[in-house]
Amino acid sequence: MFKVKLWGVRGSIPCPGPETVKYGGNTACLELRFGEEERLIIMDAGSGIRKLSEAILKKDLPKGPIKTSLFLTHTHWDHIMGFPFFVPIFIPGTEIDVYGPVTYEDEGLDKIIGDQLRYRYFPVKHSELSADIRYHPLREGTIDMGDGLHITTKYLNHPILCLGYRFEYQGKSFCTAYDNEPFRNVFPTDPKQPGYDPEAAAEGEAAAREENEKVLQFYKGADLLIHDSQYTKEEYLASKLGWGHTPFETAINNAHKAGVKHLLLFHHDPNRTDEQLEELLEKYRKRIAGKSDLKIDLAREGMEYTL
Ligand SMILES: [Zn+2]
Ligand SMILES: [Zn+2]
């Protein structure tokens, strides 16, 4: 048994309201369950973790103290802001292992997460929490979680260190690739631009292609892929280059190329209404109809998948 449930699917900032009620206004949070005992793994602590917290208190707490691992893709605020509202941190006996990439050596995960729990921001201090919370900086690599679950991590392209995750369990694979922007050539490519050097331009092109290929290989053949798709290609090229996110078109093309079975478009822009999201989905579904076996859907709060 390997299940994935979505508790937050938005990017950047929570955006509740009538225009986002269908797909949800909470930021990134996923619940993963595996094995006979339905062991719990949490991905990201965006605002969606508050509702997950309620569900855990009902489902898991009656069976005994909560033990879980929280894997962070990165520490941008939309991915950690829900942590102070994750109720098990206030319950004695709770054990939480928090994993995530650390960009600045002098600031560990404990400080980045813990600084949200200071009196100037929140009524409880991190040092006053009842749970046993252990922090583990994470790099690219593999982790054996026991009971047959293996996790592989891969650096993505984002303004700070950010990891994609690949979960393998009994021949099934679930991957995440957010927040991520396609790697680009860092050298000038137009001969009219100052500093143009044809050799450097060609090298930069090859390096970007190679890095993008590595990301593709990382989620190759995934049964389920959750991919960043904050912008349309038009929006991206007009004003969002370097913001660290992927256009819909690129996410869909890459998932198709990588032989992914089911793609969930994720990290919806907070300004995008439910209606606009559905219009985009229809457009892209039509575009790939008959050309690809890839199944595409919009990530929606409350969706649950069994792999
Ligand atoms: Zn984000
Ligand atoms: Zn981010």
Coordinates of C-alpha atoms and ligand atoms in Angstrom, one line a residue:
M1 CA 0.0 0.0 0.0
F2 CA 1.4 3.4 -1.0
K3 CA -0.9 6.4 -0.9
V4 CA -0.4 10.1 -1.7
K5 CA -2.9 12.7 -0.5
L6 CA -2.8 16.4 -1.3
W7 CA -3.4 18.9 1.4
G8 CA -2.0 22.1 -0.2
V9 CA -1.3 22.7 -3.9
R10 CA -0.8 26.5 -4.3
G11 CA 2.4 28.3 -4.7
S12 CA 3.8 31.4 -2.9
I13 CA 1.0 32.4 -0.5
P14 CA -2.3 30.9 0.7
C15 CA -5.2 32.3 -1.3
P16 CA -8.5 31.2 0.0
G17 CA -11.7 32.6 -1.5
P18 CA -14.6 31.9 -3.8
E19 CA -12.3 31.8 -6.9
T20 CA -10.0 29.1 -5.5
V21 CA -12.4 27.0 -3.5
K22 CA -12.4 24.0 -5.9
Y23 CA -8.7 23.4 -6.2
G24 CA -7.9 24.9 -2.8
G25 CA -6.0 27.9 -1.5
N26 CA -3.4 26.2 0.8
T27 CA 0.3 26.1 0.1
A28 CA 2.3 22.9 -0.4
C29 CA 1.7 19.9 1.8
L30 CA 1.4 16.2 0.9
E31 CA 0.6 13.1 3.0
L32 CA 2.3 9.8 2.1
R33 CA 1.3 6.5 3.6
F34 CA 3.1 3.2 3.0
G35 CA 3.2 -0.4 4.3
E36 CA 0.7 -2.4 6.3
E37 CA 1.0 -0.1 9.3
E38 CA 0.3 2.9 7.0
R39 CA 3.5 4.7 8.1
L40 CA 3.3 8.4 7.6
I41 CA 5.6 10.7 5.7
I42 CA 4.8 14.4 5.2
M43 CA 6.2 16.4 2.3
D44 CA 6.4 20.1 3.0
A45 CA 4.8 22.1 5.7
G46 CA 2.9 24.7 3.8
S47 CA -0.4 26.0 5.2
G48 CA -2.1 22.7 4.1
I49 CA -0.4 20.9 7.0
R50 CA -3.0 22.4 9.4
K51 CA -5.8 20.3 8.0
L52 CA -3.5 17.3 7.8
S53 CA -2.7 17.8 11.4
E54 CA -6.4 17.5 12.3
A55 CA -6.6 14.3 10.3
I56 CA -3.6 12.8 12.0
L57 CA -5.0 13.6 15.5
K58 CA -8.1 11.6 14.6
K59 CA -6.5 8.7 12.8
D60 CA -3.1 8.2 14.4
L61 CA -3.1 9.6 17.9
P62 CA -5.6 7.1 19.3
K63 CA -3.1 4.3 18.3
G64 CA -0.2 6.0 20.2
P65 CA 2.4 8.7 20.0
I66 CA 2.9 10.2 16.5
K67 CA 6.1 9.3 14.8
T68 CA 6.7 10.9 11.4
S69 CA 9.3 12.2 8.9
L70 CA 8.8 15.6 7.4
F71 CA 10.7 16.1 4.1
L72 CA 11.1 19.7 2.9
T73 CA 11.7 20.4 -0.7
H74 CA 13.2 23.7 0.4
T75 CA 12.7 26.4 3.0
H76 CA 10.9 29.1 1.1
W77 CA 8.2 30.4 3.4
D78 CA 5.2 28.9 1.5
H79 CA 6.7 25.4 2.2
I80 CA 7.3 25.9 5.9
M81 CA 4.8 28.4 7.1
G82 CA 2.3 25.8 8.4
F83 CA 4.8 24.2 10.8
P84 CA 3.8 26.2 13.9
F85 CA 0.2 25.0 13.3
F86 CA 1.1 21.3 13.1
V87 CA -0.5 20.3 16.4
P88 CA 1.6 17.2 17.1
I89 CA 4.6 19.4 17.9
F90 CA 2.8 20.4 21.1
I91 CA 2.1 16.9 22.2
P92 CA 4.6 15.0 24.4
G93 CA 5.7 11.7 23.0
T94 CA 5.6 13.0 19.3
E95 CA 8.8 12.3 17.4
I96 CA 9.5 14.2 14.2
D97 CA 12.5 13.9 11.9
V98 CA 12.7 16.9 9.7
Y99 CA 14.8 16.6 6.5
G100 CA 15.6 19.3 4.0
P101 CA 18.3 21.1 2.0
V102 CA 20.3 23.9 3.7
T103 CA 21.5 26.7 1.5
Y104 CA 23.5 28.8 4.1
E105 CA 26.0 26.9 6.2
D106 CA 25.6 29.2 9.2
E107 CA 21.9 28.6 9.4
G108 CA 20.7 25.1 10.0
L109 CA 17.2 23.7 9.5
D110 CA 16.5 24.0 13.2
K111 CA 17.1 27.8 13.1
I112 CA 15.2 28.3 9.8
I113 CA 12.2 26.4 11.0
G114 CA 12.5 27.4 14.6
D115 CA 12.8 31.1 14.0
Q116 CA 9.2 31.1 13.0
L117 CA 8.4 30.2 16.6
R118 CA 9.7 33.3 18.4
Y119 CA 7.6 35.5 20.6
R120 CA 7.7 38.3 18.0
Y121 CA 5.9 36.1 15.5
F122 CA 4.2 33.4 17.5
P123 CA 3.0 32.9 21.1
V124 CA 5.1 29.7 21.6
K125 CA 8.9 29.4 21.4
H126 CA 10.5 26.6 19.5
S127 CA 12.4 25.5 22.7
E128 CA 9.0 25.2 24.5
L129 CA 7.6 22.6 22.1
S130 CA 6.8 19.2 23.7
A131 CA 7.7 17.0 20.7
D132 CA 11.1 15.5 20.1
I133 CA 12.1 17.2 16.9
R134 CA 15.3 16.2 15.1
Y135 CA 16.7 18.1 12.1
H136 CA 18.7 16.5 9.3
P137 CA 20.3 18.5 6.5
L138 CA 19.8 16.7 3.2
R139 CA 21.7 16.6 0.0
E140 CA 21.4 14.6 -3.2
G141 CA 21.4 10.9 -2.4
T142 CA 19.3 8.0 -1.4
I143 CA 17.6 7.1 1.9
D144 CA 16.4 3.6 2.9
M145 CA 13.3 4.3 5.0
G146 CA 12.8 0.6 5.9
D147 CA 9.8 -1.5 5.1
G148 CA 10.8 -1.4 1.4
L149 CA 10.6 2.3 0.8
H150 CA 13.5 4.1 -0.8
I151 CA 13.9 7.8 -1.4
T152 CA 16.2 9.5 -3.9
T153 CA 16.7 13.2 -4.0
K154 CA 17.8 15.5 -6.8
Y155 CA 18.8 19.2 -6.9
L156 CA 16.4 21.3 -8.9
N157 CA 16.9 24.8 -10.3
H158 CA 15.5 27.4 -7.8
P159 CA 16.9 30.6 -6.2
I160 CA 17.9 28.5 -3.1
L161 CA 18.8 24.8 -2.8
C162 CA 15.7 22.8 -3.6
L163 CA 15.3 19.0 -3.8
G164 CA 13.1 16.9 -6.0
Y165 CA 12.1 13.5 -4.4
R166 CA 11.6 10.1 -5.9
F167 CA 9.8 7.5 -3.7
E168 CA 10.1 3.8 -4.8
Y169 CA 7.9 1.2 -3.1
Q170 CA 7.1 -2.3 -4.4
G171 CA 7.8 -1.4 -8.0
K172 CA 5.8 1.8 -7.9
S173 CA 7.3 5.3 -8.1
F174 CA 6.1 8.7 -7.0
C175 CA 8.1 11.8 -7.8
T176 CA 8.1 15.5 -7.1
A177 CA 9.7 18.2 -9.1
Y178 CA 8.8 21.5 -7.5
D179 CA 9.9 24.3 -7.1
N180 CA 11.8 24.1 -10.3
E181 CA 12.7 26.2 -13.3
P182 CA 14.3 24.7 -16.4
F183 CA 18.1 25.3 -16.4
R184 CA 19.0 28.0 -18.8
N185 CA 22.2 29.1 -20.6
V186 CA 24.0 31.6 -18.3
F187 CA 26.0 33.1 -21.1
P188 CA 24.9 35.7 -23.8
T189 CA 23.7 33.9 -26.9
D190 CA 23.1 36.8 -29.2
P191 CA 26.2 38.0 -31.1
K192 CA 25.0 41.6 -30.6
Q193 CA 25.0 41.3 -26.8
P194 CA 28.1 42.6 -25.0
G195 CA 30.4 39.9 -23.8
Y196 CA 29.2 37.4 -26.4
D197 CA 31.6 34.5 -26.9
P198 CA 30.5 31.8 -29.3
E199 CA 32.4 29.1 -27.4
A200 CA 31.0 30.1 -24.0
A201 CA 27.5 30.3 -25.5
A202 CA 27.8 26.8 -26.9
E203 CA 29.1 25.5 -23.6
G204 CA 26.4 27.2 -21.6
E205 CA 23.8 25.7 -24.0
A206 CA 25.2 22.2 -23.6
A207 CA 25.4 22.5 -19.8
A208 CA 21.8 23.6 -19.5
R209 CA 20.6 20.8 -21.7
E210 CA 22.6 18.3 -19.7
E211 CA 21.2 19.5 -16.4
N212 CA 17.6 19.4 -17.7
E213 CA 18.2 15.9 -19.0
K214 CA 19.3 14.9 -15.5
V215 CA 16.0 16.1 -14.0
L216 CA 14.1 14.3 -16.7
Q217 CA 16.0 11.1 -15.9
F218 CA 15.3 11.6 -12.3
Y219 CA 11.5 11.2 -12.8
K220 CA 11.7 8.9 -15.7
G221 CA 8.9 6.4 -15.9
A222 CA 7.2 7.6 -12.7
D223 CA 3.7 6.3 -12.0
L224 CA 2.8 9.7 -10.5
L225 CA 4.7 13.0 -10.9
I226 CA 3.8 16.2 -9.1
H227 CA 5.5 19.0 -11.1
D228 CA 5.7 22.8 -10.8
S229 CA 3.6 24.6 -13.3
Q230 CA 3.1 28.0 -11.9
Y231 CA 3.1 29.9 -15.1
T232 CA 2.1 29.6 -18.8
K233 CA 5.0 29.9 -21.3
E234 CA 3.7 33.3 -22.3
E235 CA 3.8 34.6 -18.7
Y236 CA 7.1 33.0 -18.0
L237 CA 8.9 34.6 -21.0
A238 CA 7.2 37.9 -20.5
S239 CA 8.3 38.6 -16.9
K240 CA 9.1 35.5 -14.8
L241 CA 12.5 34.3 -16.0
G242 CA 14.7 33.4 -13.0
W243 CA 11.8 33.2 -10.6
G244 CA 12.3 29.5 -10.2
H245 CA 9.2 28.0 -11.7
T246 CA 8.2 26.0 -14.8
P247 CA 5.7 26.8 -17.5
F248 CA 2.8 24.3 -18.0
E249 CA 4.1 23.5 -21.5
T250 CA 7.5 22.5 -20.3
A251 CA 6.2 20.4 -17.5
I252 CA 3.9 18.5 -19.8
N253 CA 6.6 18.1 -22.6
N254 CA 9.1 16.8 -20.1
A255 CA 6.8 14.4 -18.4
H256 CA 5.8 13.0 -21.8
K257 CA 9.5 12.7 -22.8
A258 CA 10.3 11.0 -19.5
G259 CA 7.5 8.4 -20.0
V260 CA 5.6 9.5 -16.9
K261 CA 2.2 7.9 -16.6
H262 CA 0.3 10.5 -14.6
L263 CA 1.2 14.2 -14.2
L264 CA -0.3 16.4 -11.6
L265 CA 0.2 20.1 -12.3
F266 CA 1.1 21.8 -9.1
H267 CA 2.2 25.0 -7.3
H268 CA -0.7 26.9 -8.9
D269 CA -0.2 30.6 -9.1
P270 CA -2.1 32.3 -6.3
N271 CA -3.7 34.7 -8.8
R272 CA -5.0 31.9 -11.0
T273 CA -8.7 31.2 -10.5
D274 CA -10.3 27.7 -10.6
E275 CA -11.9 28.6 -13.9
Q276 CA -8.7 29.8 -15.4
L277 CA -6.9 26.6 -14.3
E278 CA -9.6 24.4 -15.9
E279 CA -9.4 26.4 -19.1
L280 CA -5.6 25.8 -19.3
L281 CA -6.0 22.1 -18.5
E282 CA -8.5 21.7 -21.4
K283 CA -6.2 23.6 -23.7
Y284 CA -3.2 21.4 -22.9
R285 CA -5.3 18.1 -22.9
K286 CA -6.5 19.0 -26.4
R287 CA -2.9 19.8 -27.5
I288 CA -1.6 16.3 -26.5
A289 CA -4.6 14.3 -27.4
G290 CA -3.6 11.4 -29.7
K291 CA 0.1 12.3 -29.4
S292 CA 0.8 11.1 -25.9
D293 CA -0.4 8.5 -23.4
L294 CA 0.4 10.9 -20.6
K295 CA -2.5 11.6 -18.2
I296 CA -2.6 15.1 -16.9
D297 CA -4.6 16.6 -14.1
L298 CA -4.6 19.7 -11.9
A299 CA -3.5 19.1 -8.4
R300 CA -6.4 19.6 -6.1
E301 CA -6.7 19.8 -2.3
G302 CA -8.2 16.5 -0.9
M303 CA -7.1 14.4 -3.9
E304 CA -5.9 11.0 -3.0
Y305 CA -4.0 8.4 -5.1
T306 CA -3.1 4.8 -4.4
L307 CA -0.1 3.6 -6.4
Ligands
ZN1 ZN 7.0 27.4 -3.5
ZN2 ZN 10.3 28.2 -3.7

